[in-house]
Structures are given as C-alpha cells and as structure tokens.
PDB file of C-alpha atoms and ligand atoms in Angstrom:
ATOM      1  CA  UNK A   1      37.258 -16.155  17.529  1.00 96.00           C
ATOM      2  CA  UNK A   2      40.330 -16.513  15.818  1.00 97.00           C
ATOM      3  CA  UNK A   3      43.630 -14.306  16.099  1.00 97.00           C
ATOM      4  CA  UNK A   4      45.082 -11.839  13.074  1.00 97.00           C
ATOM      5  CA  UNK A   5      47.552  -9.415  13.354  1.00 95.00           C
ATOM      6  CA  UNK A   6      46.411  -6.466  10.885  1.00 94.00           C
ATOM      7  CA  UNK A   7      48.139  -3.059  10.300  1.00 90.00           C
ATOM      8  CA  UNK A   8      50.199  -3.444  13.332  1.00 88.00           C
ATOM      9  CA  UNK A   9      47.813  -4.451  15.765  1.00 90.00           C
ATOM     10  CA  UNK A  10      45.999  -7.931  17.060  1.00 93.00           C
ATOM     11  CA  UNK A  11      42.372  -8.653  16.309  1.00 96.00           C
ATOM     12  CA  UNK A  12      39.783 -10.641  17.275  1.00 98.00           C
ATOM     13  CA  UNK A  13      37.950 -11.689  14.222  1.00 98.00           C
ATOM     14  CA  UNK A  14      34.701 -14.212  14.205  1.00 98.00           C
ATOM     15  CA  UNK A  15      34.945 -16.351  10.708  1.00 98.00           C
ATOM     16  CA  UNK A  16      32.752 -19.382  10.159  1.00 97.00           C
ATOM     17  CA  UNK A  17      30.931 -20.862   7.405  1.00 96.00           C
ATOM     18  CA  UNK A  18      31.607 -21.771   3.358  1.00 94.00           C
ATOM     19  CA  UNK A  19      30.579 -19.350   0.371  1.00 95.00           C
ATOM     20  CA  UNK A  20      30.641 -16.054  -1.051  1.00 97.00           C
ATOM     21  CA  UNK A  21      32.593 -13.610   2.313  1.00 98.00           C
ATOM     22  CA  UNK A  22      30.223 -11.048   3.768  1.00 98.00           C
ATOM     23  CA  UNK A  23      32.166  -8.870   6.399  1.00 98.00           C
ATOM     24  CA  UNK A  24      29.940  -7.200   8.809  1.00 98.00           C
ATOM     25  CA  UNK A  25      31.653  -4.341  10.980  1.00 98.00           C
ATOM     26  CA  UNK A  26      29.967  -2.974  14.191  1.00 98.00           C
ATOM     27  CA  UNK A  27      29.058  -0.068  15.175  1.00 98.00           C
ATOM     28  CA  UNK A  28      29.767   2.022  18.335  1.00 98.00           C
ATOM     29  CA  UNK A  29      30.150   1.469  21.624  1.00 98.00           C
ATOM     30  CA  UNK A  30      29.692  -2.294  20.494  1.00 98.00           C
ATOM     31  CA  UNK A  31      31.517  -5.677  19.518  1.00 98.00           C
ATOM     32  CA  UNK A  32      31.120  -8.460  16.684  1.00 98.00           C
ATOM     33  CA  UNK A  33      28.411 -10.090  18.907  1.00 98.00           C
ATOM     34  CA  UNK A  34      26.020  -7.067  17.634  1.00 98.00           C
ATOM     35  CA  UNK A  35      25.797  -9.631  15.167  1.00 98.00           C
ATOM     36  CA  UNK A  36      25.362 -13.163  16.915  1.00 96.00           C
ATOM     37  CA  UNK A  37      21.725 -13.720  16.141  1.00 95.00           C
ATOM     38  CA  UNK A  38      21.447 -12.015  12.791  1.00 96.00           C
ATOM     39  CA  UNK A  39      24.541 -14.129  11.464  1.00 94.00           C
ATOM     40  CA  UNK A  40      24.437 -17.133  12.531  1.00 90.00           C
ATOM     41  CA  UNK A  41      21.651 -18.406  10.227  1.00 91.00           C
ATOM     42  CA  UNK A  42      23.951 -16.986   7.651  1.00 97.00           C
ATOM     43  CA  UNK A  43      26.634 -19.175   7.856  1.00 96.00           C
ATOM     44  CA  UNK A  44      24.725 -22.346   6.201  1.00 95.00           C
ATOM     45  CA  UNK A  45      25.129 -20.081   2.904  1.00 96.00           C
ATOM     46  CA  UNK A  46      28.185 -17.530   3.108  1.00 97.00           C
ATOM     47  CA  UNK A  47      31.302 -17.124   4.714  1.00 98.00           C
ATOM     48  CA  UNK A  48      30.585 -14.798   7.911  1.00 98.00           C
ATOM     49  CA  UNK A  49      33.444 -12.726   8.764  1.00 98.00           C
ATOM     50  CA  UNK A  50      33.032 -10.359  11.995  1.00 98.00           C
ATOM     51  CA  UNK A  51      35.985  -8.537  13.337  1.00 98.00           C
ATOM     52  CA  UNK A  52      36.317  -6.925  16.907  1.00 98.00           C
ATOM     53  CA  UNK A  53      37.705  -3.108  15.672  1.00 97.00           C
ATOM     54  CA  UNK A  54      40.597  -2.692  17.652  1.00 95.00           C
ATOM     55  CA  UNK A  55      40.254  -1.498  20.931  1.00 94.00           C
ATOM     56  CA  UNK A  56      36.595  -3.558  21.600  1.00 97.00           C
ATOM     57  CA  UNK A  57      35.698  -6.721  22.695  1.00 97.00           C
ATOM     58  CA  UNK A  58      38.940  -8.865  22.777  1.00 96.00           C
ATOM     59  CA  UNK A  59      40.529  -7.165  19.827  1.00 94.00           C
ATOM     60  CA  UNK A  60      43.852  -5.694  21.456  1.00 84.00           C
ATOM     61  CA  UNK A  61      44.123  -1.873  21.980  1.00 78.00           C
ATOM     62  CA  UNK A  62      46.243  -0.474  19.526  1.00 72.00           C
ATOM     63  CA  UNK A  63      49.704   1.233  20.509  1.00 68.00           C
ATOM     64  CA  UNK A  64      49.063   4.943  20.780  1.00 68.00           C
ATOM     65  CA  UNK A  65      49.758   7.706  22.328  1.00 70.00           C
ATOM     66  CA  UNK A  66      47.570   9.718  24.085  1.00 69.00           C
ATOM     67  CA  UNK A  67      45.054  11.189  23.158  1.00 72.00           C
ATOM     68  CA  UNK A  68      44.105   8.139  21.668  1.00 83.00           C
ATOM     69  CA  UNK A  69      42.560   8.470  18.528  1.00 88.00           C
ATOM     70  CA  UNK A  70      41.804   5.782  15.733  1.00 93.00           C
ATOM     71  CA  UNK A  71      40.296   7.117  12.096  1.00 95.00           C
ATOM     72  CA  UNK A  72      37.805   5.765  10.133  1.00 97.00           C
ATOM     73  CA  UNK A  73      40.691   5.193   7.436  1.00 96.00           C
ATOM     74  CA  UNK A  74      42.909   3.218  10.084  1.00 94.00           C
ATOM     75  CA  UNK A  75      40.252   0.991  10.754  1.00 96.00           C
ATOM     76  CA  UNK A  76      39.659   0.387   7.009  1.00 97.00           C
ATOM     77  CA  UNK A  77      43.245  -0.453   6.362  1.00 97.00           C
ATOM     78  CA  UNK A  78      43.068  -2.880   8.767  1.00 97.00           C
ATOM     79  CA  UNK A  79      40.143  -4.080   7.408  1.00 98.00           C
ATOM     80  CA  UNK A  80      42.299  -4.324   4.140  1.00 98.00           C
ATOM     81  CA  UNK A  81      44.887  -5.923   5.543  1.00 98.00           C
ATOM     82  CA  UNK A  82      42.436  -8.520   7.373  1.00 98.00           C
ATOM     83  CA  UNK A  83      40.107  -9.470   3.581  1.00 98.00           C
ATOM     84  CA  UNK A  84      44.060 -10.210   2.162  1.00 97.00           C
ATOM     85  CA  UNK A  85      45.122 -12.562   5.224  1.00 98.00           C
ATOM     86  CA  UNK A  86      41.810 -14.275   4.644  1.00 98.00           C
ATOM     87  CA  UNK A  87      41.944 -15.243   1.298  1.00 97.00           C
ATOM     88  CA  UNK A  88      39.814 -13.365  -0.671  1.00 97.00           C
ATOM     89  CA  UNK A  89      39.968 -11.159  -3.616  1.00 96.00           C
ATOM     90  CA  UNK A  90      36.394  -9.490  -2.703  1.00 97.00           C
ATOM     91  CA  UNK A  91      33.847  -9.466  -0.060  1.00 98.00           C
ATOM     92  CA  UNK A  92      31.102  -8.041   0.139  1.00 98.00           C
ATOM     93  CA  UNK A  93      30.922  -5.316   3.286  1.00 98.00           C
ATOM     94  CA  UNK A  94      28.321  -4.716   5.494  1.00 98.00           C
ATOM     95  CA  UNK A  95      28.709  -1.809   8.276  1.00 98.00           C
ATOM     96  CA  UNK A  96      26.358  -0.808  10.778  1.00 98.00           C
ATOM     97  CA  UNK A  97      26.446   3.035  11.718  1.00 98.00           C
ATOM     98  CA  UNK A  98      30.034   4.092  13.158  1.00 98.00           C
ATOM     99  CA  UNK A  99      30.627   0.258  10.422  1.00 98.00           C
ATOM    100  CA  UNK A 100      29.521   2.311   7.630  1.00 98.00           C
ATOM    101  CA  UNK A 101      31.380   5.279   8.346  1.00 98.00           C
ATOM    102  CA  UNK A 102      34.553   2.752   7.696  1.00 98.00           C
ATOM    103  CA  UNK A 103      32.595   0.778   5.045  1.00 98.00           C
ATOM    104  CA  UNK A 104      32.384   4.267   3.181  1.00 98.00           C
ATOM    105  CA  UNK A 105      36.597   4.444   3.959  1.00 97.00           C
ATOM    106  CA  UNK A 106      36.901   1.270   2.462  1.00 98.00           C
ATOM    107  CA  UNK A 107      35.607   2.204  -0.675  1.00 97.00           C
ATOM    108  CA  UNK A 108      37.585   5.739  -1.342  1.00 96.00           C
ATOM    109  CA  UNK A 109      40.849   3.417  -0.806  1.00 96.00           C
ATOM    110  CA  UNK A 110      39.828   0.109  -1.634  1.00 98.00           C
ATOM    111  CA  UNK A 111      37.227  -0.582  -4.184  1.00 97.00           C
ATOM    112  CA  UNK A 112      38.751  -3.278  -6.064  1.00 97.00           C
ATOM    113  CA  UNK A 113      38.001  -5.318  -3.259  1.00 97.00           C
ATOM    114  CA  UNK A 114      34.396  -5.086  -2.910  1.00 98.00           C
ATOM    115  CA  UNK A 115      31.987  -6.777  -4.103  1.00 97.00           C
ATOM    116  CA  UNK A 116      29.334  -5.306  -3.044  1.00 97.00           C
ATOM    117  CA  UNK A 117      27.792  -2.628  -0.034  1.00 98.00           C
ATOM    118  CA  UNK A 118      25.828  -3.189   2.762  1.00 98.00           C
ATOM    119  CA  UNK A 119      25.271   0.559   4.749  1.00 98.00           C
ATOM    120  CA  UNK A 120      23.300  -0.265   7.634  1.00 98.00           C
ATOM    121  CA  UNK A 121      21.819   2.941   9.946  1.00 98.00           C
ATOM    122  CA  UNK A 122      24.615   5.079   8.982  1.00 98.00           C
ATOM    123  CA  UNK A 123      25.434   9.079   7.363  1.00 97.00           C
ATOM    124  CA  UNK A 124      27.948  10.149   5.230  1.00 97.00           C
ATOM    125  CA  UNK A 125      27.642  13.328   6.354  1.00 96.00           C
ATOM    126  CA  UNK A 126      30.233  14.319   9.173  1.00 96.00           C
ATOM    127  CA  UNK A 127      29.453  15.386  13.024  1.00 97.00           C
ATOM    128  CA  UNK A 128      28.459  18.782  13.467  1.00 96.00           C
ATOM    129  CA  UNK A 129      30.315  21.386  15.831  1.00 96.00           C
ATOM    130  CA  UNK A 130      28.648  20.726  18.714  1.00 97.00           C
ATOM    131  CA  UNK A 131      27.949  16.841  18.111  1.00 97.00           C
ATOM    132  CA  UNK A 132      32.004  16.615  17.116  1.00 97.00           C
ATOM    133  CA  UNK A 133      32.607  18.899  20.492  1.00 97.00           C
ATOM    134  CA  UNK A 134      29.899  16.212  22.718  1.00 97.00           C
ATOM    135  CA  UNK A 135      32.499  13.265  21.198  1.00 97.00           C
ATOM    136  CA  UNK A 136      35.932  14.714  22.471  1.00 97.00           C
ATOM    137  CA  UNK A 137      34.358  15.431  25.821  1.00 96.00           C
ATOM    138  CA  UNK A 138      32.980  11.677  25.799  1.00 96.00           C
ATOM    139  CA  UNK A 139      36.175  10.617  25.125  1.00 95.00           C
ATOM    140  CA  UNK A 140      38.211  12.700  27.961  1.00 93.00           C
ATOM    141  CA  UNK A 141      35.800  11.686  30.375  1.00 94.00           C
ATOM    142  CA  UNK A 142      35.328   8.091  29.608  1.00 94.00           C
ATOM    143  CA  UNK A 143      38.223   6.779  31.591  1.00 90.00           C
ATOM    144  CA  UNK A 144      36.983   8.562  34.826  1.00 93.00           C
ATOM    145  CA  UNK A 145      32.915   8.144  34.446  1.00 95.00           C
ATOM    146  CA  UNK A 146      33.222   3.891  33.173  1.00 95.00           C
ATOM    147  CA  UNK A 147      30.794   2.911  30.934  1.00 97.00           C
ATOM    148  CA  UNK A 148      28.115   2.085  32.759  1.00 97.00           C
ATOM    149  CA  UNK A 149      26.497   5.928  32.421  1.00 97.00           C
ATOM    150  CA  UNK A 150      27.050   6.082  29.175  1.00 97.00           C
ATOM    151  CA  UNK A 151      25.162   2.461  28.255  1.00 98.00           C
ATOM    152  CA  UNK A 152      22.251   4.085  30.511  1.00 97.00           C
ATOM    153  CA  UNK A 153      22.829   7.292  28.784  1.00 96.00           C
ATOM    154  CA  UNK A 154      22.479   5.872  24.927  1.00 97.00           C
ATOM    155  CA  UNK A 155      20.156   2.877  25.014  1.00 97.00           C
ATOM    156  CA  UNK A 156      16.787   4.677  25.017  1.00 95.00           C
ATOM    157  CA  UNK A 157      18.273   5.929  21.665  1.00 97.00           C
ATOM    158  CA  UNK A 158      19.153   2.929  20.121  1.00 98.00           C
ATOM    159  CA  UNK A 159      16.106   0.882  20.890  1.00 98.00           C
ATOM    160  CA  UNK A 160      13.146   1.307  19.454  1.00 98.00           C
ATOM    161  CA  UNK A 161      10.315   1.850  22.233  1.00 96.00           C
ATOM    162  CA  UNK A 162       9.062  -1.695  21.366  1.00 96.00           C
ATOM    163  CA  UNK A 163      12.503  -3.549  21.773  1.00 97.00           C
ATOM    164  CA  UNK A 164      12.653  -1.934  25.421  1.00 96.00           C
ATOM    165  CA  UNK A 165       9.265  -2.749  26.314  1.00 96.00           C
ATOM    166  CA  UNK A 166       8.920  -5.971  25.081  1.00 96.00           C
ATOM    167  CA  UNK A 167      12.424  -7.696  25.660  1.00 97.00           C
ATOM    168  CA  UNK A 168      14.455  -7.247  28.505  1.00 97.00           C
ATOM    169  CA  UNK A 169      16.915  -9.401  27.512  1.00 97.00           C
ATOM    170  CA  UNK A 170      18.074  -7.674  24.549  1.00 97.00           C
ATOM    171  CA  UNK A 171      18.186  -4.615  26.541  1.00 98.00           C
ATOM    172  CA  UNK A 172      20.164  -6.113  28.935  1.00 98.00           C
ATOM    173  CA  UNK A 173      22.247  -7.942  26.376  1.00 98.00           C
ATOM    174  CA  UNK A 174      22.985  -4.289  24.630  1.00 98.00           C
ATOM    175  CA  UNK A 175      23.603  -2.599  27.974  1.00 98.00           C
ATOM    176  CA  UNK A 176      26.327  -5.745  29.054  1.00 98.00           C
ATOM    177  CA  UNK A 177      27.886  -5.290  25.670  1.00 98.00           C
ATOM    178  CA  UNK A 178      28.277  -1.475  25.989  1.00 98.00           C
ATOM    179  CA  UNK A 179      29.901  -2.165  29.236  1.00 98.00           C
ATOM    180  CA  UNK A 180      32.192  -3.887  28.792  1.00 97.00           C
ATOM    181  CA  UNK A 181      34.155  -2.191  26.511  1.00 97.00           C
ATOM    182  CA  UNK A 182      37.278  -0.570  27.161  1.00 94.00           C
ATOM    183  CA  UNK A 183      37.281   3.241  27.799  1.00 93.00           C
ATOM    184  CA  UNK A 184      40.518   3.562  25.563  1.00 91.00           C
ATOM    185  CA  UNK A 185      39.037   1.906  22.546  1.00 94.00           C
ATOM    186  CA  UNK A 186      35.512   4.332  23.341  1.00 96.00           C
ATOM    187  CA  UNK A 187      37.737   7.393  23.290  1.00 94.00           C
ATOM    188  CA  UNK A 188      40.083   6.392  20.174  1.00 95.00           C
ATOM    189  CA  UNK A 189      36.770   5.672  18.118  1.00 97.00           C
ATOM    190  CA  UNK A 190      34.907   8.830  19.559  1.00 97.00           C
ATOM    191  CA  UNK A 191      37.774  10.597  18.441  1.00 96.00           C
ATOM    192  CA  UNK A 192      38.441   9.206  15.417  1.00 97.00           C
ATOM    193  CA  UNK A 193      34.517   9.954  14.183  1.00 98.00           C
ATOM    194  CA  UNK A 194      34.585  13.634  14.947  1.00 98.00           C
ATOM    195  CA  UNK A 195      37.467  13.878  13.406  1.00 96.00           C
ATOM    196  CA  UNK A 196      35.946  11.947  10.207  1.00 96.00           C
ATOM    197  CA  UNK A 197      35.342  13.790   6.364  1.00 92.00           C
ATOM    198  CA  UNK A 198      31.926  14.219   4.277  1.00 95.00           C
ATOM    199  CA  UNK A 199      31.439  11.058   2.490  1.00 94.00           C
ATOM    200  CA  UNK A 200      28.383  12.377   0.685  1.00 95.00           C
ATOM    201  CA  UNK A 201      30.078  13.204  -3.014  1.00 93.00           C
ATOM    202  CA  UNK A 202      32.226   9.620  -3.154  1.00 94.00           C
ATOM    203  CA  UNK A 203      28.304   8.276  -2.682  1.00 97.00           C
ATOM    204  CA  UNK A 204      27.989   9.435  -6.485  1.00 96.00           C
ATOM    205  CA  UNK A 205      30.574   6.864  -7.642  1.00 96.00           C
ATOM    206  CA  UNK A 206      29.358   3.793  -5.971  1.00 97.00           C
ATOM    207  CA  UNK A 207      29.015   1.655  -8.779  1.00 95.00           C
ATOM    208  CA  UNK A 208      28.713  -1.517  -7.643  1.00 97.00           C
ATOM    209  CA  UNK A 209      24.970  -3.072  -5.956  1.00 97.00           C
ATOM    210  CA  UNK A 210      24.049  -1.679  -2.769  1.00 98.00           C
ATOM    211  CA  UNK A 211      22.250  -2.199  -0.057  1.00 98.00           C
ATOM    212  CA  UNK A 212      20.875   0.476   2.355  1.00 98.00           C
ATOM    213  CA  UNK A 213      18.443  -0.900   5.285  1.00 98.00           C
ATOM    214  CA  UNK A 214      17.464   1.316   8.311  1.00 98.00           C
ATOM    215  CA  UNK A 215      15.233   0.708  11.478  1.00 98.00           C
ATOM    216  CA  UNK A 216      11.755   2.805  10.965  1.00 98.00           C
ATOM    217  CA  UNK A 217      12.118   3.529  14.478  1.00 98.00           C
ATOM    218  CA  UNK A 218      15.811   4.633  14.056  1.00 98.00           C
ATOM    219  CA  UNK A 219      16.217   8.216  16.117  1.00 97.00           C
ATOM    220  CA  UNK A 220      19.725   8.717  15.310  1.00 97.00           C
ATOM    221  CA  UNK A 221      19.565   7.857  11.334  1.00 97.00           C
ATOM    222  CA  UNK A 222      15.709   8.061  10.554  1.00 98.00           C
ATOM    223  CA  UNK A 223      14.530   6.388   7.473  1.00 97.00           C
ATOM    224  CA  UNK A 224      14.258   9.766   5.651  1.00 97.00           C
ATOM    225  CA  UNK A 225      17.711   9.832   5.922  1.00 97.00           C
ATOM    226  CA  UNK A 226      18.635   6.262   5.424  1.00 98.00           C
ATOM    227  CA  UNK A 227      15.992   7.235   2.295  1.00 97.00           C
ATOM    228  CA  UNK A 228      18.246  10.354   0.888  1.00 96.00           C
ATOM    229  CA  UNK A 229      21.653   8.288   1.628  1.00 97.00           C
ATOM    230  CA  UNK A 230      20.091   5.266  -0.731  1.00 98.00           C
ATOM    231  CA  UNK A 231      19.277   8.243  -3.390  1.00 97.00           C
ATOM    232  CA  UNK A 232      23.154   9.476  -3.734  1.00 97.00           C
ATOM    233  CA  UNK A 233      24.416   5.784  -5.014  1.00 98.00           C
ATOM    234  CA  UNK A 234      23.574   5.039  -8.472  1.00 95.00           C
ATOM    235  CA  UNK A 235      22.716   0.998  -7.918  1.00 93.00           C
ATOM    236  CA  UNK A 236      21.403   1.605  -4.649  1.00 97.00           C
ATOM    237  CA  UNK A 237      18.267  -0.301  -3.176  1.00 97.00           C
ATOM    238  CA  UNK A 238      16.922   0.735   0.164  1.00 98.00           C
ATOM    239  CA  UNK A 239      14.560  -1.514   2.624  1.00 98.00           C
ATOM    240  CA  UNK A 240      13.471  -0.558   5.750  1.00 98.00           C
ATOM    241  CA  UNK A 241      13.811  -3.051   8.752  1.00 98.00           C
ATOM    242  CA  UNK A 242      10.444  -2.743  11.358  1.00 98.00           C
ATOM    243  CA  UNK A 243      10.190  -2.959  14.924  1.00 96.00           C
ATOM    244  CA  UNK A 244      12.996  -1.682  15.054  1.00 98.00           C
ATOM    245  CA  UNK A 245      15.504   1.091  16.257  1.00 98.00           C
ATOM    246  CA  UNK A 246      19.172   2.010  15.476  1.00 98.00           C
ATOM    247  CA  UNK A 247      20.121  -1.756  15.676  1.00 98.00           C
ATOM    248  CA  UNK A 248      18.337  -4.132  13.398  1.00 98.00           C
ATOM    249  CA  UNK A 249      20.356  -7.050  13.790  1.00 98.00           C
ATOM    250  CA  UNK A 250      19.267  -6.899  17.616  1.00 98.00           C
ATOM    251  CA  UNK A 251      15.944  -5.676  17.371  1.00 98.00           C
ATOM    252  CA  UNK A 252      14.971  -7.876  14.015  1.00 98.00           C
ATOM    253  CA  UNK A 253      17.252 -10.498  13.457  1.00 98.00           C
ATOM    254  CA  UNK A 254      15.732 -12.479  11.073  1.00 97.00           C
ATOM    255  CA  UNK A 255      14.288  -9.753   8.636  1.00 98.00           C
ATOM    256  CA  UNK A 256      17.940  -8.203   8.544  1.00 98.00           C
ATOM    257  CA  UNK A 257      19.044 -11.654   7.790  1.00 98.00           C
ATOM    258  CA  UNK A 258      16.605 -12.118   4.920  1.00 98.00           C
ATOM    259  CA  UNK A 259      17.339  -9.400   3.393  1.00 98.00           C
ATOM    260  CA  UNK A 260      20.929  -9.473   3.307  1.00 98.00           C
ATOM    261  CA  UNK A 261      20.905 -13.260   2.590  1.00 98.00           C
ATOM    262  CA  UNK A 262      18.834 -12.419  -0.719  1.00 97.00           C
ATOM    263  CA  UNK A 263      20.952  -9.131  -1.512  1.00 98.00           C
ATOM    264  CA  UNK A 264      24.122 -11.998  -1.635  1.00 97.00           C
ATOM    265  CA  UNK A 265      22.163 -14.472  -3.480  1.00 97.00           C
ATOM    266  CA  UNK A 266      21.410 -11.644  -6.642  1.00 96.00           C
ATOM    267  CA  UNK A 267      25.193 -10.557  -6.081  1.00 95.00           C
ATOM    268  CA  UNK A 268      26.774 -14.153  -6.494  1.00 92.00           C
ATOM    269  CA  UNK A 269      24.400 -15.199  -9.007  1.00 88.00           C
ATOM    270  CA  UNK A 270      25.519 -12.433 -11.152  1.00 85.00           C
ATOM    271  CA  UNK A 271      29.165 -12.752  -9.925  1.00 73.00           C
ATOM    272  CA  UNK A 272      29.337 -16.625 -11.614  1.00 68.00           C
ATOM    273  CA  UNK A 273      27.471 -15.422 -14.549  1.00 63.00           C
ATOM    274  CA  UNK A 274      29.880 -12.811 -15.890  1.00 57.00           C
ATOM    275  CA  UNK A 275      33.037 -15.321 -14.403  1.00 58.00           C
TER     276      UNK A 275
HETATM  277  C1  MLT B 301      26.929   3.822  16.156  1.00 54.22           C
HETATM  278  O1  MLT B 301      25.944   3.106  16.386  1.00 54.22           O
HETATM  279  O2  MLT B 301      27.966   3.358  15.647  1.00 54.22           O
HETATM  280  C2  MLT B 301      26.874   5.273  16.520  1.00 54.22           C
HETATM  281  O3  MLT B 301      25.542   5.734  16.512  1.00 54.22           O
HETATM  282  C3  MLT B 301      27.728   6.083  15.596  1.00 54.22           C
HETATM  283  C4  MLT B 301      27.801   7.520  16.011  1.00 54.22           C
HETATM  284  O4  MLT B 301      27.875   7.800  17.215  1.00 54.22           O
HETATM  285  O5  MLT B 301      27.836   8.388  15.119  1.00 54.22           O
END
C-alpha cells in the first residue's frame, strides 16, 4: 500500500501494474482487499488503483467532529484529489455498491476525468425513510455493539446461498474483513449514505461507455434493478455475474475480471484511435 494525503486526510491506496488506470472503490463495511483476487490478474494489463476510503482498512480516520459523518461527495473529492497526485488525466472508475454511490459523485463534479464507468451492484436511487432511519441507528450504536454482530448480521445478504455453502473461506475472509473495520469510519459512511441525493436523472447524461454488472443472486440490488439502472445511461451495457451475490469480485473473481478486462480493452482501443 502506498501513502497519499488527499483532501485533508491520509490514505491507504493499493497501485500496481502498467497501462490504461482503472480505480476500483469498495463498498461498505469493506476495504480495497474486496478486490485482491479479482485484481490481481489485472495488473499484467492496466494500472490497478484501489484506495482504502477514509476511515477503513489502514486509511486514517478523517478529523471530524462528532457525529461523524463523511458524504458521498467528500469521498469523491478525495478521489479527485488522489487520480491528480497519481498522474493521470483519466481513469476509468469502477465502484462496487456504497463505490458506485461515489462513482455516481464523481461524475456530477468530475467528468472530465473519466474515462469510462464501471457501476458494480449499486442504486442511484437514495435510502428510504426507514432504511435512512436503520443507518443512523447503525451508526450510534456501532461504537458500543463492535462489529462482530453486524458482520453476522449482513453476510447472509451479501452471499449468495452458494458462496456460503460451498466456501468457507470466503465467508470467513468477508466476515474478518467486516471486522475489522473501525466503528468511526462504519458510522461516518452510514451516515454519509442516508444522507446521500437521487442520482437517477444525472444517469441520463452519462455519455461516456459504461459498464453495469450485478450478481444474479444479488438480494440487496437484484438484477432487475441492476437491469433498469443499465437502461437510464445512454452507452450503457449490462452483464450479469453468476454464482454470485452482492459481491462478485469475491464470489466470481475471474468472470468479474473478464469482463472488466475486455470492457478496458474496447475503451483503450478506441481511446488511441481518436488520439
Ligand atoms: C455496500 O455493499 O456498499 C452496501 O450494500 C451499500 C448500502 O448499504 O447501501
């Protein structure tokens, strides 16, 4: 992991490999290594750029004051602030669930630096009353209840039925990474998503190619959702990841891989045509 200070606070930020940047963001209660077996075969072609947000695994906490809260739009700007220290005019982004809630932040502020879109088991709608009120009581009681109830609580959700029966260890890898986050980076995000705007209408002006993948097993964003989110964006194509739930980069690895590793090819290619 290597260090960068962005928007005032110090992250954690995986980077390896040559080639056209794909930035993959994670989603919650989780860290870059979401990612570890999906990317690494990627780095042979692209460079692979996979922050901590602040406040999980070893990115620092960032100074607030309580009731911590961190937006979808803060984490974006660092994200900004992160593409710029690294070099690159574009990238292309890739966010997984509470990810694409900032990927779709990125592009309201920043869409002269993207290349391209990956949304990955996401919504662009926002929480409802009661789902909004569930998140601010998660994130009052966090501190006092750890995380360990709350990994218990959401993995039979995020798996699909096959990844729990039929390996352990990527149950137990999920349940080790959910605990050991911090409960002041849980509540800041938890807080910072119910607090987060309809993204729906800015799906209309996507205009550059797009990639929308879902789990078929996915409970909390279903493929008939992932389905109608691909519909909204103009250049949108949408695959569907199987054997798998919420998190395809766990649960299929090398099928997420693919298929992001060909999306980039088609992007590039056209990229050094037109340059
Ligand atoms: C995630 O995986 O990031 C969460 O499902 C996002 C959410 O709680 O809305």
């Amino acid at each position: 992991m290597e260090n960068f200070h962005c928007n005032g606070t110090d992250w954690a930020v995986y980077v390896k490999g040559n080639g056209f940047p794909v930035l993959f963001l994670h989603g919650f209660p989780f860290d870059h290594s979401l990612y570890n077996l999906a990317c690494v075969p990627l780095i042979d072609e692209f460079r692979v750029i996979i922050p901590d947000l602040p406040g999980f695994g070893e990115s620092q906490f960032p100074q607030l004051n309580p009731p911590y809260k961190f937006t979808m739009d803060e984490y974006a700007a660092g994200i900004a602030d992160l593409v710029e220290q690294l070099g690159e005019e574009k990238v292309i982004i890739c966010g997984l669930s509470m990810g694409g809630y900032i990927a779709m932040s990125f592009f309201r502020r920043y869409a002269s630096r993207l290349a391209g879109l990956i949304f990955s088991d996401t919504r662009s709608t926002p929480d409802t009353p009661s789902a909004a009120e569930n998140r601010l009581r998660l994130a009052d009681s966090i501190r006092k209840t750890g995380t360990e109830p709350l990994a218990e609580q959401m993995i039979p959700n995020l798996l699909a039925p096959k990844t729990v029966n039929n390996h352990p260890d990527v149950v137990q890898f999920l349940r080790d990474m959910i605990v050991r986050q911090s409960a002041s980076g849980i509540a800041a995000a938890a807080r910072g998503m119910a607090a987060r705007d309809d993204s729906t209408e800015f799906l209309k002006s996507i205009d550059i190619p797009t990639l929308v993948l879902g789990g078929t097993e996915d409970k909390i964003s279903p493929p008939e959702a992932m389905k109608s989110l691909a519909d909204w964006i103009p250049r949108s194509e949408y695959v569907e990841i199987f054997d798998s739930g919420h998190l395809p980069p766990l649960e299929n690895p090398v099928l997420f891989a693919d298929t992001i590793r060909s999306f980039v090819r088609r992007i590039v290619k056209t990229d050094s045509r037109a340059s």
